[in-house]
Coordinates of C-alpha atoms and ligand atoms in Angstrom, one line a residue:
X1 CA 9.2 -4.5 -39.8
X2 CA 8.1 -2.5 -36.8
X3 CA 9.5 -4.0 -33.3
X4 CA 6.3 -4.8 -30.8
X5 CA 7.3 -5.7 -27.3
X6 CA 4.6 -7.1 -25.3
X7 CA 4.3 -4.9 -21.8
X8 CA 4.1 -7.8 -19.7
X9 CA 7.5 -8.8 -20.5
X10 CA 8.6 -5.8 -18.6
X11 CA 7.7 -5.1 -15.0
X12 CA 5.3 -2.5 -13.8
X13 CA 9.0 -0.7 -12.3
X14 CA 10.8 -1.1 -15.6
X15 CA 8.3 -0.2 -17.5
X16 CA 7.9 2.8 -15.2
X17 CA 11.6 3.6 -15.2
X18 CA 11.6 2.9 -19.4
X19 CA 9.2 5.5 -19.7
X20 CA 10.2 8.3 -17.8
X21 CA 14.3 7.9 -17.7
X22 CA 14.7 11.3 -20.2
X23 CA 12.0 13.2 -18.0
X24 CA 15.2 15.3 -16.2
X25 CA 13.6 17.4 -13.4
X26 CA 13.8 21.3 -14.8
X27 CA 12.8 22.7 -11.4
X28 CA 15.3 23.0 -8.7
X29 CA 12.1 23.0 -6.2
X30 CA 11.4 19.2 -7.6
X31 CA 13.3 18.1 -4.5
X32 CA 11.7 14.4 -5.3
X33 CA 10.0 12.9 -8.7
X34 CA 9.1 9.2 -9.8
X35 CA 10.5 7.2 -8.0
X36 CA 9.1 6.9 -4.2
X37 CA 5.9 6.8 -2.6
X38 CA 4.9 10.2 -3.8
X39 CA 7.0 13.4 -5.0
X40 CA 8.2 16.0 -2.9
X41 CA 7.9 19.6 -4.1
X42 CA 9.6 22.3 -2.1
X43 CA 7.3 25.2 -1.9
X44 CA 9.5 28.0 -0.4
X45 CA 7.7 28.3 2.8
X46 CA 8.6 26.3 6.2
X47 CA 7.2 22.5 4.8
X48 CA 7.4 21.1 1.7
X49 CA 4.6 19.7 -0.3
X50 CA 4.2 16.0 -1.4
X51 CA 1.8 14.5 -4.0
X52 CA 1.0 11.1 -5.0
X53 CA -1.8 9.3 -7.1
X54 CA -3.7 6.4 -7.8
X55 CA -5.9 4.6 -10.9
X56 CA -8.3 2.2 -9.1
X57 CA -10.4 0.2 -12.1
X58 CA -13.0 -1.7 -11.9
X59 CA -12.6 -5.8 -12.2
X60 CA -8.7 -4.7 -11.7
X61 CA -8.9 -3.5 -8.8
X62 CA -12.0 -3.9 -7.2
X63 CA -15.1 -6.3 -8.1
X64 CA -18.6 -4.7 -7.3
X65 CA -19.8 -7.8 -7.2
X66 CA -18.7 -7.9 -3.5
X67 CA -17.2 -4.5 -3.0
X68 CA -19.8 -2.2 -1.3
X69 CA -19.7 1.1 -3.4
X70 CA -19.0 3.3 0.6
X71 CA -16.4 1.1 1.4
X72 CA -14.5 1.5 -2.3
X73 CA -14.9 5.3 -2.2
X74 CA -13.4 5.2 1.8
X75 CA -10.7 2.5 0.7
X76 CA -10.5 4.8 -2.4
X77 CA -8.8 7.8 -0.3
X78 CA -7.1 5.5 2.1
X79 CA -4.9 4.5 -0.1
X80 CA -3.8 7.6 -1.4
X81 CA -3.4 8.7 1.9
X82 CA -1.3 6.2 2.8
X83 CA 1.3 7.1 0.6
X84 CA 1.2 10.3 1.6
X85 CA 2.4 8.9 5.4
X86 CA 4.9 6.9 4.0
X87 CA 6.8 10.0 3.0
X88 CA 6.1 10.7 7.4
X89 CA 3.9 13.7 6.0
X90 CA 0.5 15.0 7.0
X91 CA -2.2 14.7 4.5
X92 CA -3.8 17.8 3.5
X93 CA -5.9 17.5 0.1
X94 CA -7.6 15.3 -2.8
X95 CA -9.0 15.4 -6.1
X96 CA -11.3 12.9 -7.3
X97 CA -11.9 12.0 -10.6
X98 CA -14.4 9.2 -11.8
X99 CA -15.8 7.6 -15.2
X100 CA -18.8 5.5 -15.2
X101 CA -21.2 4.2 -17.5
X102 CA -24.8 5.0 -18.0
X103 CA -24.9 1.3 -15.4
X104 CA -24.5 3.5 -12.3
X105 CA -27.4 5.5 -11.2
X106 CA -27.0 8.7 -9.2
X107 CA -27.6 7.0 -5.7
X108 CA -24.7 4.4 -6.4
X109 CA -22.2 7.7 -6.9
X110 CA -23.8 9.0 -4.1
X111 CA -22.9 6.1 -1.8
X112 CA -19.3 5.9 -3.3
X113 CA -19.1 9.6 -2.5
X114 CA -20.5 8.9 1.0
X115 CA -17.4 6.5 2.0
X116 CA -15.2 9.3 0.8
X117 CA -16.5 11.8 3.1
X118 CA -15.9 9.5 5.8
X119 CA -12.5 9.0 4.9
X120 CA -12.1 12.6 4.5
X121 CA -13.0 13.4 7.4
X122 CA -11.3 10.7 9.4
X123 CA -8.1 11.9 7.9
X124 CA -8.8 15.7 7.9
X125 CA -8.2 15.8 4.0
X126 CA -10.5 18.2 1.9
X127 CA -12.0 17.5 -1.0
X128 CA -10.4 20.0 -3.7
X129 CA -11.5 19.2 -6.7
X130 CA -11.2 16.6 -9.6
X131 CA -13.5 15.7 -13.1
X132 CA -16.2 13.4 -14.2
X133 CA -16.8 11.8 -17.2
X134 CA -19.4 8.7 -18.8
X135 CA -17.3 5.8 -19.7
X136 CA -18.3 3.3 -22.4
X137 CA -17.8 0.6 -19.7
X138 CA -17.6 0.1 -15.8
X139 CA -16.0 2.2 -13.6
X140 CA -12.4 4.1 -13.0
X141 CA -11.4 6.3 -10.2
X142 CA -8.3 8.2 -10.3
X143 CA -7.4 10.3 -6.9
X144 CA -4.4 12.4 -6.4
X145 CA -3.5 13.4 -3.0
X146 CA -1.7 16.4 -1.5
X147 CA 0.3 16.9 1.4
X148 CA 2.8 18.3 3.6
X149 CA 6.1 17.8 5.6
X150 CA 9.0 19.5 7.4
X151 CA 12.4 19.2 4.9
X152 CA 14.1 17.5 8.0
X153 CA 10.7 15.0 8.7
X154 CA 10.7 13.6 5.1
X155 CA 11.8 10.0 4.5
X156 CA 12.3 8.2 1.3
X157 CA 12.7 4.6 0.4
X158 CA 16.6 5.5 0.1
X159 CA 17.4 7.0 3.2
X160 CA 18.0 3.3 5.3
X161 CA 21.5 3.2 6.8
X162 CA 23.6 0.2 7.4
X163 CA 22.5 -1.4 11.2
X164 CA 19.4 0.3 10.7
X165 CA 16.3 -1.3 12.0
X166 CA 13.6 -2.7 10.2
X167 CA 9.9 -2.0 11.2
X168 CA 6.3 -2.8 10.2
X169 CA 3.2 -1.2 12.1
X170 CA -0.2 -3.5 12.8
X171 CA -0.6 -7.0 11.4
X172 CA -0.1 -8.2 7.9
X173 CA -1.6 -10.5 5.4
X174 CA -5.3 -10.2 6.2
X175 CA -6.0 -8.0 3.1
X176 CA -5.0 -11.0 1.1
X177 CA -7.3 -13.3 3.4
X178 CA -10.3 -11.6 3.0
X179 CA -9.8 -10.9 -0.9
X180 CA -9.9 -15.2 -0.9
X181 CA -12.9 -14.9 1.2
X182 CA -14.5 -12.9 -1.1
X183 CA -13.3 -14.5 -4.0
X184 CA -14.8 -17.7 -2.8
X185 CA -18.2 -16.9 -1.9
X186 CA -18.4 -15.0 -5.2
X187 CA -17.8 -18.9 -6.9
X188 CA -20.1 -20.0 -4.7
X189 CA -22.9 -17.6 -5.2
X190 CA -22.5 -17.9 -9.2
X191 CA -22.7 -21.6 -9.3
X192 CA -25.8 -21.6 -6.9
X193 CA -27.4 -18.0 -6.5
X194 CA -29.5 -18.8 -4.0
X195 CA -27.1 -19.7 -1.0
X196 CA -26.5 -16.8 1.1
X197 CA -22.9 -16.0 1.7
X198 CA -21.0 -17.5 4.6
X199 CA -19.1 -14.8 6.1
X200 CA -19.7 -15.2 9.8
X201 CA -16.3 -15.4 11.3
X202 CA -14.2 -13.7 8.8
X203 CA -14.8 -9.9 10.2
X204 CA -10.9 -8.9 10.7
X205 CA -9.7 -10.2 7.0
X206 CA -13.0 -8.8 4.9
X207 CA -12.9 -5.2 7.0
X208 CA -8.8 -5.3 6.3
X209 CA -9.7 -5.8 2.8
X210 CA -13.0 -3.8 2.5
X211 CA -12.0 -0.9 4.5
X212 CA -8.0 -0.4 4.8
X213 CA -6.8 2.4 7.2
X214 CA -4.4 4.5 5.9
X215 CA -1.4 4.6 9.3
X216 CA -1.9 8.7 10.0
X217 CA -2.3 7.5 13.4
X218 CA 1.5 6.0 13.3
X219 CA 2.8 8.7 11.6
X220 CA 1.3 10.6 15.1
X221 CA 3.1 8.8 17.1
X222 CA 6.5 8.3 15.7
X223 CA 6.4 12.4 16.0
X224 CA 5.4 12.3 19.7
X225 CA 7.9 9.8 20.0
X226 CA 10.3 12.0 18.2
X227 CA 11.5 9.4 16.2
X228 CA 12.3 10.4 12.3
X229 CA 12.3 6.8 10.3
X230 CA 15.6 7.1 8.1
X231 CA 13.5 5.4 5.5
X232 CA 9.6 4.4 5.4
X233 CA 7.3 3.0 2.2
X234 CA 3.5 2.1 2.6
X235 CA 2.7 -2.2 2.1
X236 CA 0.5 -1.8 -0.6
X237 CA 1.9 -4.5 -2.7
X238 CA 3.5 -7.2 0.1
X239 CA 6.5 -7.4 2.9
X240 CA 8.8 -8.7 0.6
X241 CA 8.4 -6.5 -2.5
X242 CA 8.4 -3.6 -0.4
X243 CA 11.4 -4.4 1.2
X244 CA 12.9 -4.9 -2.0
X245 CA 12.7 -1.5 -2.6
X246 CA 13.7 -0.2 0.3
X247 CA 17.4 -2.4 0.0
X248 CA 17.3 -1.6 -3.5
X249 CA 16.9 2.0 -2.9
X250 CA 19.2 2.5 -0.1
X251 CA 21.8 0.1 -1.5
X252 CA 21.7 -2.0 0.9
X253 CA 20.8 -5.8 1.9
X254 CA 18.2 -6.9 4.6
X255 CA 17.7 -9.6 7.2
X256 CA 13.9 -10.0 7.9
X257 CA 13.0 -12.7 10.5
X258 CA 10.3 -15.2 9.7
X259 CA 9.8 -15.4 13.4
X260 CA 9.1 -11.7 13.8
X261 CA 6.8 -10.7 11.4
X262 CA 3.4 -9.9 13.0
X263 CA 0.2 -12.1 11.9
X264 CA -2.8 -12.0 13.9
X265 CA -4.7 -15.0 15.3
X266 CA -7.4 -14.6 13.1
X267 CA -5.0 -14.3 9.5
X268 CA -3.6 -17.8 11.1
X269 CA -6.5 -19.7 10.9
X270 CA -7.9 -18.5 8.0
X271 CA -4.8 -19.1 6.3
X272 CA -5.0 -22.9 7.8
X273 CA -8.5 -23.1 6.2
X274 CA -7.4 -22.0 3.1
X275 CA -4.3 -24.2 2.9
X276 CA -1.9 -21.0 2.8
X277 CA 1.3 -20.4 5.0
X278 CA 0.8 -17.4 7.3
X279 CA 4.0 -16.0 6.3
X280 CA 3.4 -16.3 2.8
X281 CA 0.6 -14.1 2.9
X282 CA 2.2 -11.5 4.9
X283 CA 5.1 -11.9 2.5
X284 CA 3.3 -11.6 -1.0
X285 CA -0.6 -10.8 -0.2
X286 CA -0.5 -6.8 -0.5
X287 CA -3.1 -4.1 0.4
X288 CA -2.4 -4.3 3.7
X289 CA -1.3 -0.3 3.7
X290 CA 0.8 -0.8 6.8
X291 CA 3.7 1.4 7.1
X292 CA 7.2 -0.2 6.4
X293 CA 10.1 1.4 8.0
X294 CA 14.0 2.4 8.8
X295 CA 14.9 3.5 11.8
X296 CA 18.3 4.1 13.7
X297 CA 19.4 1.9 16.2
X298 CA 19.7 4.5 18.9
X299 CA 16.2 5.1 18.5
X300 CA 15.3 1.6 19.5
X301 CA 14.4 2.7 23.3
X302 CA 11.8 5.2 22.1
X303 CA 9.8 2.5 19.9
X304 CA 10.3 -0.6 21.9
X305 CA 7.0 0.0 24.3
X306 CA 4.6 0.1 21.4
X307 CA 2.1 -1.6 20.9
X308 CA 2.2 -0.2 17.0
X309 CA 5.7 -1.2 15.8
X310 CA 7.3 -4.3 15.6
X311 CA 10.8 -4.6 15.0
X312 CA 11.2 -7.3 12.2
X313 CA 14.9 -7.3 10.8
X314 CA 18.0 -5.2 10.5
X315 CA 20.0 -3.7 7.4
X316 CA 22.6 -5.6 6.2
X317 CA 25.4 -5.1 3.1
X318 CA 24.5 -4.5 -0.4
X319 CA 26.3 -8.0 -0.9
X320 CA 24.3 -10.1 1.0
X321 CA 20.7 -8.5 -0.8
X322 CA 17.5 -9.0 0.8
X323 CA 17.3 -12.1 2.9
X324 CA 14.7 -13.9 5.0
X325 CA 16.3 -15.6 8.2
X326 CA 13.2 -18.6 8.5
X327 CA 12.2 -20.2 12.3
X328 CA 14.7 -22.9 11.3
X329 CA 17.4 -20.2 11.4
X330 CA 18.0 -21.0 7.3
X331 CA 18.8 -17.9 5.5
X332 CA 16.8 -17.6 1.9
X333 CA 17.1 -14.6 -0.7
X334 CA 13.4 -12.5 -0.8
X335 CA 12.1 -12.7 -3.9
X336 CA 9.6 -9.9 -4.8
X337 CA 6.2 -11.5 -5.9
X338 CA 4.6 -8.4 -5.7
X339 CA 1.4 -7.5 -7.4
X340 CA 2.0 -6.8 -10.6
X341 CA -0.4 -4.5 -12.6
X342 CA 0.4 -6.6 -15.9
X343 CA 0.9 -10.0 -15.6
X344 CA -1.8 -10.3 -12.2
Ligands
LIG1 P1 2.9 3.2 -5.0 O1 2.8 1.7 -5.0 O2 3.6 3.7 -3.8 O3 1.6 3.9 -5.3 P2 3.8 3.0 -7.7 O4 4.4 1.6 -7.7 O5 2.4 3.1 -8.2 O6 3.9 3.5 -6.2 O7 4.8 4.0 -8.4 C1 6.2 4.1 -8.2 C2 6.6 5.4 -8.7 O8 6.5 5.5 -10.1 C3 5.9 6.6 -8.1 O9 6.8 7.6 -7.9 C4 4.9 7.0 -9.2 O10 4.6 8.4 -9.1 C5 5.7 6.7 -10.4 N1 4.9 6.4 -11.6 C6 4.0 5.4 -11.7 N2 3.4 5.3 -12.9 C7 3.9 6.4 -13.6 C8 3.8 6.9 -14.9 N3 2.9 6.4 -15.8 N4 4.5 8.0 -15.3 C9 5.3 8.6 -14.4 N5 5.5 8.1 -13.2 C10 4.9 7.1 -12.8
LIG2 MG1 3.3 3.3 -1.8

C-alpha cells in the first residue's frame, strides 16, 4: 500500500525544509537560498541582489468581502517589500502575476492595479514584469520582489550574537485587531444585510490591517544612524514566532519582556472590547510587517533617542531557548503560534 501523509501534520517550516533539503546550491554566487526572509545572490558588482516572493489567495488570505481591491494590490507589494528590508536592503523591482475568474471585470483589476502603483511609487519599486491568467475560481496573486544591498549591510535571521539586543520598530498587534473587526461586522452584515457596518473608532487597527507599510523608512534610518542590525526578520506571522526563528537561527536563546513590547492605546482597548490580552495579540496576531531585529550592545547609544525602535529583550544561551520574562517577573518558554498556512 502507498504511504499518504496528511500535510498538516507537518509544519509550513518542515514541510518547507522536507522539500527542498537535496536542493544543494550549484552556484557559488548563491551567497543565501531558502531559508531567510529572501535569498541573496551575489552579482559581481559593488551590492548584492536579494529576492523574495509571496502567494496571496483569495479567502486565504484576503476576503473581498471587506478587503477593498486598492488596498489589497498596495498591501499586495508591501509585503513583499517588507521582506526585502528585513534583509536591511533597498527595494528595487516587482513582478506581478494574477489569476482571476471571468467574476472580476476590468475596472476591479484596474483598482487592484491602482493600489499597486501607489505602493510602487511610495517605495520607489518598478513594475518589471509578471503574467496573467483566467482562473476557474477567485483570485491569486503571486509577487516576487527584487532588491539590493552592500555584502557588509546584509543581515540574516542567523547573525544575532550572545548579549545582543532585541528590537521591534512601531506598535504591534493591531493587524490582528482590525482582522476581528472585520471579521465581525462581516457576521453581522450576513445575518442582517441591511445594518451598515460599525467601524467608527476602529481607524488605527483596520488601516494596520488594510494598508500595512512595509518599514523602508526604518531601514533609512538605521543607515543614517549607522547602525548594521547583526540579525533582522520582518513580523509577518507574530513576535513570538518570529523570534523563534531568530534564536533558532542564530543558536541562541531570548529574553523578551512582557513589559516592553510596544502596544498602542488604541490596540489596548480594542483588545478589552474583544476580550483579548494585549500581549497576546502582539505575541501571535501577525501581519503587522514591523521589522524585528539584533543589534550589538555598543550600538545601544545610537538607537536609544528613537522614536522608531524599542528595545524589547536581550540574547541569551542556546540552553535557556526563547523565553518571555512576564510584568510579574515569571519567566515562561515562547511558544510559536504562528500562522500556519495549513492548519489556520
Ligand atoms: P516569509 O514569511 O519571510 O515570507 P516564508 O515563511 O514564506 O518566509 O518562507 C521561509 C523560507 O522558505 C524563505 O526562504 C522562502 O523562500 C522559502 N520557501 C517557502 N516556500 C518554498 C517552496 N515551496 N520551495 C522553496 N522554498 C520555499
Ligand atoms: Mg519575512
Amino acid at each position: 500500500m502507498e504511504n499518504r501523509t496528511e500535510l498538516d501534520s507537518l509544519g509550513e517550516f518542515e514541510l518547507i525544509n522536507h522539500l527542498t533539503q537535496y536542493f544543494v546550491p550549484q552556484h557559488e554566487t548563491t551567497l543565501k537560498g531558502v531559508g531567510d526572509d529572501a535569498a541573496v545572490l551575489a552579482t559581481g558588482g559593488s551590492t548584492d541582489q536579494v529576492v523574495t516572493t509571496d502567494l496571496l489567495l483569495e479567502g486565504v488570505h484576503f476576503d473581498l468581502m471587506y478587503t477593498p481591491l486598492k488596498h489589497l494590490g498596495y498591501k499586495a507589494i508591501a509585503v513583499n517589500v517588507s521582506d526585502i528590508c528585513a534583509m536591511n536592503a533597498t527595494p528595487k523591482y516587482v513582478t506581478v502575476s494574477f489569476a482571476v475568474s471571468n467574476r472580476f471585470s476590468l475596472e476591479a483589476i484596474e483598482e487592484l492595479y491602482a493600489g499597486m502603483q501607489i505602493a510602487c511609487e511610495k517605495y520607489g519599486v518598478d513594475l518589471i514584469g509578471g503574467d496573467t491568467s483566467t482562473a476557474l475560481h477567485g483570485m491569486t496573486l503571486s509577487i516576487t520582489a527584487i532588491g539590493e544591498v552592500y555584502p557588509e549591510k546584509v543581515s540574516y535571521r542567523s547573525g544575532a550574537k550572545l548579549n545582543d539586543l532585541l528590537v521591534v520598530t512601531g506598535d504591534l498587534g493591531a493587524a490582528y485587531l482590525g482582522l476581528q473587526v472585520l471579521e465581525r461586522e462581516k457576521e453581522v452584515y450576513k445575518a442582517t444585510p441591511s445594518i451598515q457596518p460599525e467601524l467608527i473608532g476602529y481607524d488605527y487597527v483596520l488601516q494596520r490591517q488594510l494598508k500595512p507599510e512595509a518599514r523602508v523608512d526604518a531601514i533609512q534610518f538605521l543607515d543614517d544612524l549607522k547602525v548594521t542590525p547583526t540579525a533582522m526578520i520582518d513580523i509577518s506571522d507574530g513576535l513570538s514566532s518570529e523570534i523563534m526563528h531568530l534564536c533558532t537561527q542564530s543558536e541562541l536563546g531570548c529574553d523578551l519582556y512582557e513589559a516592553k513590547i510596544p502596544v498602542s492605546p488604541d490596540v489596548q482597548r480594542v483588545a478589552e472590547e474583544f476580550h483579548l490580552d494585549a500581549t497576546t495579540c502582539a505575541l501571535n496576531g501577525g501581519e503587522d510587517y514591523e521589522l524585528l531585529f539584533t543589534i550589538s550592545q555598543s550600538d545601544y547609544e545610537k538607537i536609544k533617542g528613537s522614536p522608531h525602535f524599542t528595545v524589547i529583550g536581550h540574547m541569551t544561551e542556546k540552553v535557556s531557548g526563547p523565553r518571555i520574562i512576564t510584568r510579574g517577573n515569571e519567566a515562561i518558554a515562547l511558544r510559536a503560534q504562528g500562522w500556519n498556512a495549513f492548519n489556520a
